[in-house]
Amino acid sequence: GAGVSQSPSNKVTEKGKDVELRCDPISGHTALYWYRQSLGQGLEFLIYFQGNSAPDKSGLPSDRFSAERTGGSVSTLTIQRTQQEDSAVYLCASSPLGRGETQYFGPGTRLLVL
Amino acid sequence: EDQVTQSPEALRLQEGESSSLNCSYTVSGLRGLFWYRQDPGKGPEFLFTLYSAGEEKEKERLKATLTKKESFLHITAPKPEDSATYLCAVLPGGGADGLTFGKGTHLIIQP
């Protein structure tokens, strides 16, 4: 079946602009995760959704970052007033129920802030 | 603080030359340890999940093992197509839901 999909694949923006990144999880998966992978750094957890609720937002680096999930499916990660240090690959993952189950990753969105 | 350290950072092997990648972890109550493979420009691809010390899992030329302090990914008679970055991640106990990743081991298999 279809895996996790993300769009756009690549995004180039100017410093100070807002960006929206989209994630479509595997059909039927109730848990959804966002991670960030910067050059030379490991993957960094950002936020976790169970259904439409976000019980764990502990990884969001600042209040410029927000995320929502609607219909228990698609999620959008929004970065306001982008900064150059936001340049990274943003990865989305989903799992059937969360809580220790395997997370399956999408291909990522490569964000470059000029 | 939960921590995952992978070694070596990079490894170059000849085709057929077996070796092991190490993942050492410090975590408050391990709920699971995960191995992923990541090819350039792609998202991580799931390989194995290990839940308790002594557990082993195998898939083709790969075998993952787990102790209370570390995990090993053994690669037997590797082929060039095994070249990738191998990532180790832990899911800590308590209420945390995000994985804590190591920085990965970049593996190159030369024909």
XYZ file of N, CA and C in Angstrom, chain B:
333
model
N 19.318 12.964 30.853
C 18.911 13.213 29.463
C 19.178 11.961 28.624
N 18.221 11.605 27.795
C 18.370 10.440 26.923
C 19.427 10.706 25.852
N 20.262 9.724 25.616
C 21.367 9.922 24.685
C 21.639 8.646 23.893
N 21.934 8.824 22.603
C 22.269 7.704 21.716
C 23.556 8.047 20.980
N 24.547 7.159 21.071
C 25.836 7.384 20.421
C 26.123 6.228 19.488
N 26.371 6.549 18.235
C 26.656 5.502 17.256
C 28.126 5.556 16.846
N 28.702 4.371 16.669
C 30.093 4.294 16.222
C 30.280 3.091 15.307
N 31.218 3.206 14.347
C 31.935 4.429 14.013
C 31.031 5.415 13.263
N 31.511 6.634 13.067
C 30.736 7.611 12.284
C 30.679 7.191 10.828
N 31.781 6.612 10.346
C 31.853 6.160 8.961
C 32.647 4.873 8.901
N 32.284 4.022 7.943
C 32.939 2.730 7.808
C 32.976 2.352 6.339
N 34.171 1.996 5.890
C 34.333 1.571 4.501
C 34.770 0.118 4.513
N 34.035 -0.748 3.831
C 34.334 -2.175 3.780
C 34.430 -2.650 2.338
N 35.146 -3.723 2.164
C 35.143 -4.389 0.863
C 33.911 -5.297 0.792
N 33.414 -5.493 -0.389
C 32.293 -6.404 -0.580
C 32.650 -7.767 0.029
N 31.741 -8.308 0.844
C 31.978 -9.595 1.480
C 32.656 -9.528 2.842
N 33.119 -8.322 3.228
C 33.824 -8.154 4.502
C 32.824 -7.843 5.608
N 32.592 -8.772 6.500
C 31.589 -8.611 7.556
C 32.070 -7.646 8.644
N 31.133 -6.977 9.301
C 31.476 -6.044 10.378
C 30.248 -5.774 11.228
N 30.438 -4.936 12.263
C 29.343 -4.575 13.160
C 29.320 -3.085 13.409
N 28.123 -2.533 13.503
C 27.916 -1.146 13.873
C 27.391 -1.118 15.299
N 27.834 -0.113 16.070
C 27.471 -0.052 17.471
C 26.531 1.107 17.767
N 25.602 0.881 18.684
C 24.702 1.923 19.154
C 24.656 1.828 20.678
N 25.264 2.798 21.349
C 25.229 2.832 22.808
C 24.164 3.822 23.247
N 23.422 3.485 24.284
C 22.342 4.375 24.678
C 22.282 4.551 26.195
N 21.808 5.724 26.576
C 21.493 6.032 27.970
C 20.075 6.557 27.952
N 19.172 5.832 28.592
C 17.765 6.213 28.512
C 17.084 5.810 29.808
N 16.097 6.599 30.173
C 15.335 6.271 31.380
C 14.199 5.338 31.010
N 14.452 4.050 31.152
C 13.409 3.069 30.841
C 13.210 2.898 29.353
N 13.796 1.871 28.778
C 13.726 1.692 27.328
C 12.422 1.007 26.946
N 11.660 1.634 26.052
C 10.445 0.989 25.545
C 10.677 0.327 24.199
N 11.762 0.726 23.527
C 12.066 0.097 22.246
C 13.313 0.699 21.642
N 14.046 -0.095 20.879
C 15.212 0.394 20.143
C 14.986 0.050 18.683
N 15.219 1.028 17.823
C 14.865 0.909 16.409
C 16.104 1.129 15.544
N 16.216 0.333 14.492
C 17.245 0.536 13.473
C 16.562 0.919 12.162
N 17.135 1.949 11.536
C 16.658 2.407 10.235
C 17.839 2.505 9.288
N 17.537 2.430 8.017
C 18.517 2.673 6.953
C 18.068 3.921 6.209
N 19.007 4.815 5.902
C 18.657 6.032 5.159
C 19.582 6.187 3.967
N 18.995 6.226 2.785
C 19.742 6.497 1.563
C 19.731 7.996 1.298
N 20.737 8.496 0.568
C 20.824 9.956 0.321
C 19.546 10.502 -0.302
N 19.041 11.591 0.270
C 17.865 12.249 -0.276
C 16.553 11.561 0.020
N 16.568 10.547 0.868
C 15.339 9.806 1.173
C 15.080 9.782 2.678
N 13.866 9.390 3.044
C 13.534 9.243 4.450
C 14.054 7.929 4.997
N 14.164 7.819 6.316
C 14.624 6.567 6.926
C 13.677 5.405 6.606
N 14.293 4.247 6.336
C 13.543 3.028 6.028
C 13.686 2.077 7.206
N 12.565 1.616 7.745
C 12.575 0.764 8.923
C 13.266 -0.573 8.663
N 14.110 -0.979 9.623
C 14.759 -2.292 9.563
C 14.275 -3.206 10.688
N 14.526 -2.803 11.952
C 14.226 -3.673 13.092
C 13.730 -2.872 14.284
N 12.930 -3.544 15.124
C 12.600 -3.058 16.455
C 12.999 -4.133 17.463
N 13.693 -3.706 18.534
C 14.072 -4.604 19.624
C 13.496 -4.043 20.906
N 12.934 -4.906 21.748
C 12.247 -4.417 22.938
C 12.919 -4.799 24.254
N 13.694 -5.903 24.257
C 14.276 -6.309 25.536
C 15.656 -6.906 25.329
N 16.487 -6.784 26.361
C 17.851 -7.293 26.314
C 17.843 -8.776 25.982
N 18.755 -9.167 25.092
C 18.844 -10.552 24.667
C 18.098 -10.837 23.378
N 17.275 -9.885 22.960
C 16.489 -10.069 21.745
C 17.380 -9.919 20.512
N 17.113 -10.719 19.492
C 17.839 -10.653 18.226
C 16.831 -10.712 17.089
N 17.148 -9.991 15.999
C 16.309 -10.056 14.801
C 17.205 -10.082 13.583
N 16.765 -10.790 12.551
C 17.559 -10.931 11.334
C 16.730 -10.632 10.107
N 17.424 -10.072 9.111
C 16.797 -9.819 7.813
C 17.892 -9.825 6.774
N 17.865 -10.806 5.921
C 18.878 -10.968 4.866
C 20.269 -10.939 5.494
N 21.102 -9.991 5.128
C 22.485 -9.955 5.613
C 22.638 -9.196 6.929
N 21.543 -8.734 7.482
C 21.576 -7.921 8.693
C 21.046 -8.679 9.901
N 21.704 -8.459 11.041
C 21.237 -9.029 12.300
C 21.412 -7.992 13.395
N 20.350 -7.717 14.139
C 20.396 -6.736 15.221
C 20.283 -7.450 16.556
N 21.114 -6.994 17.512
C 21.085 -7.548 18.856
C 20.986 -6.414 19.862
N 20.531 -6.757 21.083
C 20.299 -5.736 22.100
C 20.776 -6.229 23.463
N 21.529 -5.354 24.160
C 21.856 -5.583 25.563
C 21.269 -4.428 26.359
N 21.564 -4.375 27.653
C 20.999 -3.303 28.480
C 21.647 -1.952 28.225
N 22.796 -1.947 27.525
C 23.494 -0.683 27.309
C 23.715 -0.358 25.839
N 23.610 -1.364 24.966
C 23.933 -1.111 23.569
C 23.253 -2.101 22.638
N 23.286 -1.726 21.382
C 22.772 -2.602 20.333
C 23.823 -2.683 19.229
N 23.872 -3.824 18.578
C 24.774 -4.005 17.461
C 23.971 -4.359 16.212
N 24.440 -3.813 15.098
C 23.893 -4.213 13.802
C 25.031 -4.923 13.067
N 24.877 -6.230 12.941
C 25.904 -7.043 12.291
C 25.562 -7.169 10.808
N 26.568 -6.927 9.977
C 26.367 -7.040 8.537
C 27.280 -8.154 8.029
N 26.669 -9.192 7.483
C 27.413 -10.367 7.032
C 27.532 -10.357 5.505
N 28.765 -10.504 5.038
C 29.040 -10.541 3.594
C 28.295 -9.443 2.848
N 28.555 -8.178 3.201
C 27.793 -7.083 2.588
C 28.036 -6.944 1.089
N 27.035 -6.341 0.439
C 27.096 -6.040 -0.986
C 27.057 -4.529 -1.161
N 27.482 -4.024 -2.316
C 27.464 -2.568 -2.541
C 26.108 -1.927 -2.266
N 25.018 -2.648 -2.524
C 23.693 -2.074 -2.287
C 23.365 -1.903 -0.798
N 24.214 -2.412 0.078
C 24.044 -2.182 1.516
C 24.617 -0.833 1.951
N 25.258 -0.148 1.029
C 25.804 1.174 1.338
C 24.675 2.138 1.671
N 24.765 2.794 2.821
C 23.726 3.713 3.296
C 24.181 4.250 4.651
N 23.373 5.148 5.213
C 23.572 5.557 6.599
C 22.602 4.761 7.461
N 23.131 4.151 8.505
C 22.317 3.342 9.401
C 22.084 4.131 10.690
N 20.809 4.288 11.022
C 20.403 5.091 12.166
C 19.846 4.217 13.271
N 20.217 4.550 14.492
C 19.704 3.876 15.676
C 18.862 4.893 16.456
N 17.759 4.460 17.004
C 16.895 5.358 17.771
C 16.302 4.607 18.955
N 16.046 5.342 20.041
C 15.429 4.741 21.214
C 14.135 5.470 21.557
N 13.210 4.721 22.103
C 11.984 5.295 22.641
C 12.060 5.157 24.153
N 12.196 6.282 24.859
C 12.355 6.205 26.305
C 11.046 5.857 27.006
N 11.165 5.482 28.270
C 9.985 5.212 29.065
C 9.290 6.502 29.458
N 8.278 6.371 30.249
C 7.534 7.552 30.664
C 6.597 8.024 29.575
N 6.329 9.301 29.545
C 5.333 9.831 28.620
C 5.860 10.270 27.276
N 7.176 10.196 27.083
C 7.734 10.681 25.816
C 7.281 9.793 24.669
N 6.992 10.420 23.535
C 6.533 9.658 22.381
C 7.458 9.768 21.182
N 8.377 10.740 21.202
C 9.286 10.898 20.091
C 10.525 10.041 20.264
N 11.066 9.584 19.146
C 12.300 8.824 19.166
C 13.486 9.749 19.364
N 14.507 9.252 20.085
C 15.786 9.936 20.203
C 16.768 9.191 19.307
N 17.302 9.897 18.307
C 18.172 9.283 17.314
C 19.644 9.540 17.600
N 20.491 8.586 17.179
C 21.917 8.833 17.072
C 22.202 9.526 15.745
N 23.458 9.905 15.545
C 23.815 10.628 14.329
C 24.073 9.711 13.142
N 24.099 8.402 13.390
C 24.207 7.458 12.293
C 25.619 7.006 11.982
N 25.702 5.881 11.307
C 26.961 5.370 10.764
C 26.829 5.329 9.251
N 27.745 6.041 8.580
C 27.742 6.081 7.112
C 28.575 4.913 6.606
N 27.910 3.938 6.000
C 28.559 2.698 5.560
C 28.738 2.701 4.052
N 29.970 2.429 3.624
C 30.271 2.298 2.194
C 30.831 0.917 1.944
N 30.216 0.193 1.005
C 30.690 -1.131 0.615
C 31.277 -1.028 -0.785
N 32.549 -1.282 -0.873
C 33.244 -1.171 -2.158
C 33.251 -2.509 -2.885
N 32.940 -2.480 -4.199
C 32.925 -3.749 -4.949
C 34.337 -4.325 -5.113
